[in-house]
Amino acid sequence: MLIDTHVHLNADQFADDVDDVIRRAQEAGIDKMIVVGFDTKTINLAMELIETYPFLYAAVGWHPVDAVDFDDDKLAWLEELTRHPKVVAVGETGLDYYWDKSPHDVQKEAFRKQIALAKKMKLPLIIHDREAHEDITAILREEEAAEAGGIMHCFQGDEEMAKACLDMNFYISFGGPVTFKNAKLPKEVAKIVPDDRLLIETDAPYLAPHPYRGKRNEPAYVRLVAEQLAELRGITYEELAAQTTKNAETLFRL
């Protein structure tokens, strides 16, 4: 039994066959999935999916790439949605300096507001961090995000950043990139995360693990992430699966 803690079944890439994708995930032993909504369209689709499938849950937030579109009305909408019993996190939110489609100060403001929302609603955060390690860490500290805790999604930072996030009550989640042959840093970090702070994800349809790199990712492939982490940590697949499932159930109160 596995839990995919970050999947975009609400993405356009799954529009034609989402039911089949979900069926394949179940056949692969994926017991639960967290569907992440990050703008108006994907949030609405995530809410539809969790009403349809009992084993799907949602996270709702506003992506930093689209922070220019975030306003107080959308913040109030997110707060309303977080009252739904199957909405289990705020996010994904954070900073993205790679695509750089929203000014940094606008991204930071949207990020801070969503941290405050998570604290208010007593929900964990799902953090998106792309080429913004220092600012992410600083804002999490300044906003006392440890009160909410959450997930460093598809972690790409170094060991020092991982330890800083662990100290702030965050879990470290790994996806497809940890399986890439040239992914030296994620592989090293994956070895030092405490057992009770480790999570797995796909970020499907993005970042498919080896040997599917470059193709559409699916939640069924989270098993490949689990197998790689088990090998890196010197434990059995069954032990890794049991631990990460327990961690996800604890964090999201499933």
mmCIF file of N, CA, C and O in Angstrom, residues 20-21 48 73 80 83 119 157 161 168 192:
data_model
loop_
_atom_site.group_PDB
_atom_site.id
_atom_site.type_symbol
_atom_site.label_atom_id
_atom_site.label_comp_id
_atom_site.label_asym_id
_atom_site.label_seq_id
_atom_site.Cartn_x
_atom_site.Cartn_y
_atom_site.Cartn_z
ATOM 1 N N ASP A 20 -9.036 5.611 -16.254
ATOM 2 C CA ASP A 20 -8.085 4.524 -16.501
ATOM 3 C C ASP A 20 -6.802 4.729 -15.705
ATOM 4 O O ASP A 20 -6.218 3.768 -15.184
ATOM 5 N N VAL A 21 -6.358 5.973 -15.612
ATOM 6 C CA VAL A 21 -5.143 6.290 -14.842
ATOM 7 C C VAL A 21 -5.348 5.938 -13.372
ATOM 8 O O VAL A 21 -4.473 5.338 -12.723
ATOM 9 N N GLU A 48 -14.071 18.213 -7.770
ATOM 10 C CA GLU A 48 -14.951 17.246 -8.442
ATOM 11 C C GLU A 48 -14.422 15.822 -8.246
ATOM 12 O O GLU A 48 -15.193 14.894 -7.976
ATOM 13 N N ASP A 73 -10.099 37.948 -2.836
ATOM 14 C CA ASP A 73 -11.266 37.120 -3.140
ATOM 15 C C ASP A 73 -10.866 35.652 -3.289
ATOM 16 O O ASP A 73 -11.566 34.751 -2.805
ATOM 17 N N GLU A 80 -12.677 29.052 2.292
ATOM 18 C CA GLU A 80 -13.962 28.339 2.266
ATOM 19 C C GLU A 80 -13.756 26.867 1.898
ATOM 20 O O GLU A 80 -14.322 25.967 2.527
ATOM 21 N N ARG A 83 -12.525 24.156 4.437
ATOM 22 C CA ARG A 83 -13.473 23.623 5.420
ATOM 23 C C ARG A 83 -14.072 22.280 4.973
ATOM 24 O O ARG A 83 -14.722 21.600 5.762
ATOM 25 N N LYS A 119 -2.055 28.149 8.874
ATOM 26 C CA LYS A 119 -2.004 28.244 10.333
ATOM 27 C C LYS A 119 -3.409 28.454 10.905
ATOM 28 O O LYS A 119 -3.793 27.826 11.903
ATOM 29 N N GLY A 157 16.535 20.613 -2.740
ATOM 30 C CA GLY A 157 17.560 21.351 -2.014
ATOM 31 C C GLY A 157 18.684 20.448 -1.539
ATOM 32 O O GLY A 157 18.720 19.247 -1.811
ATOM 33 N N MET A 161 19.565 22.567 3.697
ATOM 34 C CA MET A 161 18.190 23.048 3.600
ATOM 35 C C MET A 161 17.219 22.005 4.145
ATOM 36 O O MET A 161 16.238 22.350 4.816
ATOM 37 N N MET A 168 11.718 22.869 11.054
ATOM 38 C CA MET A 168 10.499 23.684 11.043
ATOM 39 C C MET A 168 9.250 22.825 10.855
ATOM 40 O O MET A 168 8.219 23.313 10.392
ATOM 41 N N ILE A 192 19.434 10.766 4.400
ATOM 42 C CA ILE A 192 19.558 11.346 5.747
ATOM 43 C C ILE A 192 18.234 11.804 6.353
ATOM 44 O O ILE A 192 18.193 12.199 7.512
#
